[in-house]
C-alpha positions as a printed NumPy array, in Angstrom:
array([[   6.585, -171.757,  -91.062],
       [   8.261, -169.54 ,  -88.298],
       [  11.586, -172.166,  -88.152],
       [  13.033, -175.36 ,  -90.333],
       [  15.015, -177.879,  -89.126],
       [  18.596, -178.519,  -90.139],
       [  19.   , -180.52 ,  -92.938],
       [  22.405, -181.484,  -91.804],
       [  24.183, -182.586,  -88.469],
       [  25.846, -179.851,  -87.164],
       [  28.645, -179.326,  -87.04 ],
       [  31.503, -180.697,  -84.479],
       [  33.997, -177.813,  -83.184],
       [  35.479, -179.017,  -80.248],
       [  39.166, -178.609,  -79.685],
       [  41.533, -180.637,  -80.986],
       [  44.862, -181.508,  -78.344],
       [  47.56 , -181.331,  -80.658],
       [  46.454, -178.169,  -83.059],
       [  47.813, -174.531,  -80.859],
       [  44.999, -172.073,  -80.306],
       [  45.575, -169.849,  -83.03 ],
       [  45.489, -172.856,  -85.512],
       [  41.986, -173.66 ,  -84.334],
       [  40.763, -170.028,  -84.413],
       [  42.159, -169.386,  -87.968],
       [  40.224, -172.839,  -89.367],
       [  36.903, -172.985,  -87.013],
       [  33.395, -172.093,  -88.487],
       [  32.161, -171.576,  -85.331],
       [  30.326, -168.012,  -85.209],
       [  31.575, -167.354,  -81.879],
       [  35.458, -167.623,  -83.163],
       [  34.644, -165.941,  -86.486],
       [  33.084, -163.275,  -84.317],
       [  36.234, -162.972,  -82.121],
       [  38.161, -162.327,  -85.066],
       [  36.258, -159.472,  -86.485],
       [  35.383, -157.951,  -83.325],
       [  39.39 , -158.155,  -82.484],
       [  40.31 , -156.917,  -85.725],
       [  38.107, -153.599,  -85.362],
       [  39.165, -152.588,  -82.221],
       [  42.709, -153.059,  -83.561],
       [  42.007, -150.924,  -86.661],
       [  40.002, -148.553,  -84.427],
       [  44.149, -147.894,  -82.949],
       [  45.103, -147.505,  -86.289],
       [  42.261, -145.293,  -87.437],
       [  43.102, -143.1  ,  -84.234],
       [  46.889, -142.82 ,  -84.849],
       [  46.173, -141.821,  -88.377],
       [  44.135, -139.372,  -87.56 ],
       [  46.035, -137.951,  -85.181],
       [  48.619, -137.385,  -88.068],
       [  46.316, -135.6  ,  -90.243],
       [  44.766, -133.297,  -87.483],
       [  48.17 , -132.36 ,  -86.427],
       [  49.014, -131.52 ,  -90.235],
       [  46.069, -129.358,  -90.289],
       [  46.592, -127.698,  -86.747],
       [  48.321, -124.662,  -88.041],
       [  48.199, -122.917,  -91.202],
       [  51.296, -123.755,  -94.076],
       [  52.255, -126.602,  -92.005],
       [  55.365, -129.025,  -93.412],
       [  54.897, -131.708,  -90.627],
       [  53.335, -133.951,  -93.694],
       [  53.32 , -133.204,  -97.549],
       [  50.562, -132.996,  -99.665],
       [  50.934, -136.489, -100.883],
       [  51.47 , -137.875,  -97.322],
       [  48.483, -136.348,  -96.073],
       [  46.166, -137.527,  -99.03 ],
       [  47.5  , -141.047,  -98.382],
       [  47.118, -141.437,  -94.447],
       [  43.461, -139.606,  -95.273],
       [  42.493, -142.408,  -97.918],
       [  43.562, -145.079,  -95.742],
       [  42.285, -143.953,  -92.531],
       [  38.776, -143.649,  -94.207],
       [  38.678, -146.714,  -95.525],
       [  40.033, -147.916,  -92.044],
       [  37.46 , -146.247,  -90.077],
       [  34.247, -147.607,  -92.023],
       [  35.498, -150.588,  -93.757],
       [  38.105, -151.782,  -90.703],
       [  36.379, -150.841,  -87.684],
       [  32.558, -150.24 ,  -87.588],
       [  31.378, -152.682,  -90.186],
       [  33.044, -155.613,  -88.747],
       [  31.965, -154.223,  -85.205],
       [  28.828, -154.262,  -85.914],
       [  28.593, -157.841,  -88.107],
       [  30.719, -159.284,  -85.159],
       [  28.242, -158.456,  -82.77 ],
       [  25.798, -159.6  ,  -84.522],
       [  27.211, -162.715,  -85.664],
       [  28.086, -163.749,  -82.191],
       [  24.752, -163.6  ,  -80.173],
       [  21.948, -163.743,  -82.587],
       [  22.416, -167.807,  -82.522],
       [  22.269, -167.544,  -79.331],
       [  19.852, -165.451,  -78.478],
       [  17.598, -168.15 ,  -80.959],
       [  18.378, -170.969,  -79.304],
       [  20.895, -172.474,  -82.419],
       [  23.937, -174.233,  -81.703],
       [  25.561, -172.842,  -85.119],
       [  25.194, -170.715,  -88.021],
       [  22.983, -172.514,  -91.011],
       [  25.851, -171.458,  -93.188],
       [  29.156, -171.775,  -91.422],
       [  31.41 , -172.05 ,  -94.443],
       [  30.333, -169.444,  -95.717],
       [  30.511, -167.024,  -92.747],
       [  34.126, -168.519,  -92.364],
       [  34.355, -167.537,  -96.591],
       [  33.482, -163.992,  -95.611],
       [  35.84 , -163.669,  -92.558],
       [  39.021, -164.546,  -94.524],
       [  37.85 , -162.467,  -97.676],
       [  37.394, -159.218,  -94.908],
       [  40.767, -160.189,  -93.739],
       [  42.587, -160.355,  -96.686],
       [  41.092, -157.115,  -98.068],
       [  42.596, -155.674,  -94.976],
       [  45.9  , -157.344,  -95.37 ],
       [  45.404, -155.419,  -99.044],
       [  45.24 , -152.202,  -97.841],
       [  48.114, -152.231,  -95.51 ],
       [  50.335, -153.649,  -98.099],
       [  50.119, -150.66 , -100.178],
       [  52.56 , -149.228,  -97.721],
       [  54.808, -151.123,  -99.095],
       [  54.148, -149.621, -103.001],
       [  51.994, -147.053, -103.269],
       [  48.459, -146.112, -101.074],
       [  45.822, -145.248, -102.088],
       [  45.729, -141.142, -102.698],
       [  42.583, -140.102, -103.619],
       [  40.632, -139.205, -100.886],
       [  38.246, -141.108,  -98.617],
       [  36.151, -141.668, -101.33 ],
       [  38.295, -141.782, -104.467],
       [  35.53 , -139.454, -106.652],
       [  35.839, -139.584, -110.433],
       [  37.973, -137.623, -112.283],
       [  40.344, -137.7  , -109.86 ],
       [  40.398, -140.903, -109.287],
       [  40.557, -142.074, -112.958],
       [  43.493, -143.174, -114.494],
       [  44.73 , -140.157, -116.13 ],
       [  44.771, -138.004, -112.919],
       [  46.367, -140.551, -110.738],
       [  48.048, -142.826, -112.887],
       [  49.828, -145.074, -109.919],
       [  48.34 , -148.245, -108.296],
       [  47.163, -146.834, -105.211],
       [  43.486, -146.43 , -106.335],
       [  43.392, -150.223, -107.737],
       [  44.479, -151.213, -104.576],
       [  42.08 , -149.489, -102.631],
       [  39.176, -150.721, -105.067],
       [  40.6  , -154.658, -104.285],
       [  41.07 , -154.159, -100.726],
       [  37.497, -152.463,  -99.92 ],
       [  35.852, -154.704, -102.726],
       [  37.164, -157.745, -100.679],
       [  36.236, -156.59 ,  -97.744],
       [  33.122, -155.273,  -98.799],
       [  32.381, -159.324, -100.151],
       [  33.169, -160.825,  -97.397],
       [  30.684, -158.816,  -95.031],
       [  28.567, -159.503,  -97.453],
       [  28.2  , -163.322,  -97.075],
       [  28.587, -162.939,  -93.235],
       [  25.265, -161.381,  -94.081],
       [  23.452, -164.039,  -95.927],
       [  25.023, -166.402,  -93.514],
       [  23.208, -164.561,  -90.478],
       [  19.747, -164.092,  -92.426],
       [  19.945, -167.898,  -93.561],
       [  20.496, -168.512,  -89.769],
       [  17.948, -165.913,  -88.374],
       [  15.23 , -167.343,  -91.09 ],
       [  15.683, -170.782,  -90.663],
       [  17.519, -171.995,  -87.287],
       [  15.019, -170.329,  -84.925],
       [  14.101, -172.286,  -81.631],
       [  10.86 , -173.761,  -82.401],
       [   8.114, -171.513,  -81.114],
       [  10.171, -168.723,  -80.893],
       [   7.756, -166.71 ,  -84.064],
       [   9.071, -163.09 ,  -85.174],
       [   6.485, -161.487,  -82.204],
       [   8.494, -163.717,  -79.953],
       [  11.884, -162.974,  -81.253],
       [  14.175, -160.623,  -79.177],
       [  14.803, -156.862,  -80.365],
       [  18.871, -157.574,  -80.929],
       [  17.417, -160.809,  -83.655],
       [  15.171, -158.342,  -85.441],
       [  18.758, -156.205,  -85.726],
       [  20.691, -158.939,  -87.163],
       [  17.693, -159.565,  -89.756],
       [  17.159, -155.444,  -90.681],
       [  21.22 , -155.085,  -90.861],
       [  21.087, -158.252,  -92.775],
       [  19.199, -157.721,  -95.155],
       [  19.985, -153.6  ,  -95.562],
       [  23.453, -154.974,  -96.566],
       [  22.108, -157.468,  -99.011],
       [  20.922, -154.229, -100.838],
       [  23.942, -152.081, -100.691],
       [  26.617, -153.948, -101.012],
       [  26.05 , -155.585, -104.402],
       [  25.464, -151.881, -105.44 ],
       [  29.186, -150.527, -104.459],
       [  30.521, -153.853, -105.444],
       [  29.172, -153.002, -108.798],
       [  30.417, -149.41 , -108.81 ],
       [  33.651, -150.374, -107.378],
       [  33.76 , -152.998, -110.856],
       [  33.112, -150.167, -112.99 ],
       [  35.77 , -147.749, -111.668],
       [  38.203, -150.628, -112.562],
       [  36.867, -150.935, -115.899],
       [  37.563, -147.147, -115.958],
       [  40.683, -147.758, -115.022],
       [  41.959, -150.432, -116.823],
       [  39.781, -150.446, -120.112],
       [  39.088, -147.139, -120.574],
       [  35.02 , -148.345, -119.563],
       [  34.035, -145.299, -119.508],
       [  31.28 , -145.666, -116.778],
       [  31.759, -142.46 , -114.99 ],
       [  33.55 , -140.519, -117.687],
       [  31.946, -137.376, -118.971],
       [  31.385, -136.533, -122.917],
       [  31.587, -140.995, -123.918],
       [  28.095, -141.457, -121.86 ],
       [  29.193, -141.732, -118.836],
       [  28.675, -139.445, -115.773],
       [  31.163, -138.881, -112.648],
       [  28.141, -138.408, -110.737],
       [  26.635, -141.989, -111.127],
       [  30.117, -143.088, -108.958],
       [  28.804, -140.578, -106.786],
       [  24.767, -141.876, -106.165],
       [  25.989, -145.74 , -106.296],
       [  29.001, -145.019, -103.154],
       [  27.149, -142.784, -101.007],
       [  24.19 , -145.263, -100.883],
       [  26.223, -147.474,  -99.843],
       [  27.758, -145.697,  -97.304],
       [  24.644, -144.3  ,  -96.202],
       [  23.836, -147.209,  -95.52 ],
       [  26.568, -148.412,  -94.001],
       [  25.977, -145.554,  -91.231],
       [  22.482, -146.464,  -91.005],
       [  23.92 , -149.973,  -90.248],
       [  26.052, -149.058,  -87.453],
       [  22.973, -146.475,  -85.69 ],
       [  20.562, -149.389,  -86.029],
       [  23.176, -152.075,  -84.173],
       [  23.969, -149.562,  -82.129],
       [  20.184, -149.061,  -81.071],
       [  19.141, -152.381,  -81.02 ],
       [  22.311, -153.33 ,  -78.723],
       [  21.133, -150.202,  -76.31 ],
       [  17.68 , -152.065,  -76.34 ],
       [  18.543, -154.989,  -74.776],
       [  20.725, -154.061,  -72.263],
       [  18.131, -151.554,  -70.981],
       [  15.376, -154.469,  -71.19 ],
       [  18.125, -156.829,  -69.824],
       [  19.374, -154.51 ,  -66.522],
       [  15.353, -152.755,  -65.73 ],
       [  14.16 , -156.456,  -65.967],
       [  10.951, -154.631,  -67.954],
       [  10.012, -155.894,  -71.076],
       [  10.041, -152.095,  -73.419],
       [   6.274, -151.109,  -73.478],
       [   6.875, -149.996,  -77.238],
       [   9.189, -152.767,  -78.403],
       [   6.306, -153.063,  -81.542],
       [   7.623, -149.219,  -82.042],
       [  10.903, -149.69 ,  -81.825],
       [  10.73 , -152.553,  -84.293],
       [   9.252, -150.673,  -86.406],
       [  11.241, -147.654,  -86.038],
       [  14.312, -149.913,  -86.781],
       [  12.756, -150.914,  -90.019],
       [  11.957, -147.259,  -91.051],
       [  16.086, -146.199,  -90.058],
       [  16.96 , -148.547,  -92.686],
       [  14.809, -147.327,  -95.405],
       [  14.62 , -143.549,  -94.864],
       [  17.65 , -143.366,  -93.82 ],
       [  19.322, -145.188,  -96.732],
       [  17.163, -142.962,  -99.309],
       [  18.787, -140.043,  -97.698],
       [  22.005, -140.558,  -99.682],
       [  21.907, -137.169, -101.652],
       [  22.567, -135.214,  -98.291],
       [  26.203, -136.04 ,  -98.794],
       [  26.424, -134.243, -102.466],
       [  26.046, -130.677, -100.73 ],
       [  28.354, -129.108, -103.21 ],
       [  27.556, -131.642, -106.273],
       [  26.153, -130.004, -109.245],
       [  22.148, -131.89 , -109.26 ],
       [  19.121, -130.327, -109.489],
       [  17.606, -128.848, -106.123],
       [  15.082, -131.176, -105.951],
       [  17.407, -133.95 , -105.347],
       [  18.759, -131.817, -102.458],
       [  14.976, -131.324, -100.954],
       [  14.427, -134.937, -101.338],
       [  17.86 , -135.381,  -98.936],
       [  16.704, -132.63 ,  -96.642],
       [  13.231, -134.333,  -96.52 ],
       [  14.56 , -138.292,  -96.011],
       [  16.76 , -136.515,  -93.389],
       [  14.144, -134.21 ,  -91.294],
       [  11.492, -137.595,  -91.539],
       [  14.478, -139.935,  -89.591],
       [  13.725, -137.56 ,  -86.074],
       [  10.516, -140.062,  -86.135],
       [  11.592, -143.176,  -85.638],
       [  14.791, -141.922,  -83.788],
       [  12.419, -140.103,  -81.421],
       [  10.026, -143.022,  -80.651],
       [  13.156, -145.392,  -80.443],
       [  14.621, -142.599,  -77.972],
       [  11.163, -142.091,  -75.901],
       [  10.531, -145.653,  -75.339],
       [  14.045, -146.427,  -73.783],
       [  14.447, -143.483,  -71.852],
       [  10.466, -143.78 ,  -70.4  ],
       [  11.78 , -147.484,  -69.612],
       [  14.274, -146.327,  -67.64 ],
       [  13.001, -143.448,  -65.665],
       [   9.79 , -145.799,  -64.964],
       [  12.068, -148.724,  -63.557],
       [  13.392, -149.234,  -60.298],
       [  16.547, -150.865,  -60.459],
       [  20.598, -150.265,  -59.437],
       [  22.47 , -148.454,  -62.118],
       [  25.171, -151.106,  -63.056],
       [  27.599, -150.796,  -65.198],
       [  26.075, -152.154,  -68.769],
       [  23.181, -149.246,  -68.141],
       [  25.613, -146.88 ,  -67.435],
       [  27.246, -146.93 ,  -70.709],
       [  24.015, -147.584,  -72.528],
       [  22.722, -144.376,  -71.03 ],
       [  26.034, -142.569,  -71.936],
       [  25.747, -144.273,  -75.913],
       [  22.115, -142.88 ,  -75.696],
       [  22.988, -139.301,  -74.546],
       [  26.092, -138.866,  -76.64 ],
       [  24.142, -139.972,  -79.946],
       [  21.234, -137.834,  -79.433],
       [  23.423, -135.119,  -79.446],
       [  25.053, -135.867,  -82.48 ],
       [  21.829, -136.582,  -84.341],
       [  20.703, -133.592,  -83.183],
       [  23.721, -131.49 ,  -84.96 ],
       [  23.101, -133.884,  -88.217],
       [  19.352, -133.072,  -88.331],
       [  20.783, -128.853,  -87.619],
       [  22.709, -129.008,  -90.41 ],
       [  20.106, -130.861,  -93.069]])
């Protein structure tokens, strides 16, 4: 059946008179609080990701430069990637998400609320993690710590066990948010509000949903077996006991593959309804779209080996990545063609939503453009 009733009550989250605001923000399951806080926290680490990399770029923006040393500059690198992807456009995107698809299907709640509050406190304290390191010693091993380097014996200090709690926790916690919002999505639907009937932005929260479901148990795992490495000598991704440093390689970049899959498909699913919402036009190809959604998270996921340019694997691995690449201007171009022919067949006033969907729209065309180029 398309939808299931509750099997509970739901859930009271009214105000309470004599707890302060921040008390009841920091202890309600209510999506739309749980969503403030992750959307707040991203575009405060999108400030931090900025300043940091304004240090780096102004360490590399003349040659023998002594503005930062070489440690300095391979710590404010490590955390600013792990700021950028795991601080700002994950939780963007889940917050998003997590805010209006109840909404949007008629719910007064999240089925799972505990656990979405579960997940916002683990992301949180992974990013409390990370900061703290300031205080010790950060993380040093690039943006993604690669084995050898990042084993034990070349950097012998904390800063990569740090980086592999803070990310792992963070990396959890988006994780439930995820199964929350599926459980929700597959179950607390209106009733007769069926998949056909669902809006584009709800078939986003379930693609997103369940393309995280897939990666993130996978660099969960490989982030477990780097400690192992690590700690216990494990061995995972050590070469001449078995192991391989190139398995730490195929397990991270499918994740964060995916990851930027994750953030294109919110981003195009967002673009969607605000163009159906401001032309007052249902999209003539939202079937396409859809499906072009679906096919972003698959191909685009399996394209993971484009990021091992330099990596020695065979070349067939490479014209697998080149092919999973050159096959995503399909469902990017049908996704582009059926918004922009919705627009330029409308008549409407060019407010100020449209305006920046139009402006999202050009700008990432371009850039996809330069990443297909360069495949």
């Amino acid at each position: 059946p398309p939808t299931m009733p509750p099997t509970r009550p739901e859930e009271a989250t009214g105000d309470t008179p004599d707890r302060p605001g921040w008390a009841r923000l920091a202890t309600s399951p209510d999506h739309k609080d749980i969503s403030r806080i992750l959307v707040s926290a991203a575009f405060g680490s999108a400030f931090l990701a900025g300043l940091l990399l304004v240090l780096v770029r102004l360490q590399l923006a003349v040659p023998e430069n002594t503005f930062l040393s070489a440690v300095q500059f391979d710590r404010l690198l490590s955390v600013y990637g792990a700021t950028a992807i795991f601080l700002f456009a994950l939780p963007l995107c889940m917050g998003l998400l997590y805010y209006v698809t109840p909404l949007q299907i008629g719910s007064r709640g999240t089925a799972l609320p505990r656990l979405g509050q579960t997940g916002m406190w683990l992301f949180v304290l992974g990013g409390f993690a990370l900061y703290s390191t300031f205080l010790f010693t950060p993380p040093e091993a690039g943006i993604n710590p690669l084995p050898p380097l990042s084993q034990h014996a070349f950097t012998p200090n904390n800063g990569v066990d740090a980086w592999i709690a803070s990310t792992g926790l963070m990396t959890l916690g988006l994780l439930l948010l995820a199964i929350d919002l599926l459980v929700t999505v597959r179950n607390l639907r209106a009733p007769g509000m069926a998949w056909r009937r669902a809006p584009i932005f709800v078939w986003t929260a379930a693609i997103v949903g369940w393309l995280f479901v897939v990666i993130a148990p996978v660099f969960l795992a490989a982030l477990t077996m780097l400690m192992i490495d690590r700690q216990l000598d494990g061995g995972f991704f050590t070469g001449g006991v078995g192991g391989s440093p190139l398995l730490w390689q195929h397990l991270s970049y499918l994740f964060f593959t995916g990851a930027y899959m994750t953030v294109a498909i919110t981003m195009l699913g967002g673009i969607s309804e605000i163009i159906q919402t401001s032309t007052r036009r249902e999209l003539p190809g939202r079937r396409a779209i859809i499906g072009s959604l679906v096919a972003l998270a698959i191909i685009g996921t399996l394209a993971w080996t484009q990021n091992m340019i330099t990596a020695p694997i065979p070349s067939g691995w490479k014209y697998y990545a080149m092919l999973m690449s050159i096959s995503l201007i399909v469902p990017f171009g049908l996704i582009f063609y059926n918004l922009i022919s919705t627009v330029s067949s409308s008549d409407f006033h060019m407010r100020a939503p449209l305006r920046f969907a139009m402006g999202a729209l050009s700008l990432a065309s371009v850039g996809l453009a330069v990443e297909v180029s360069q495949s």
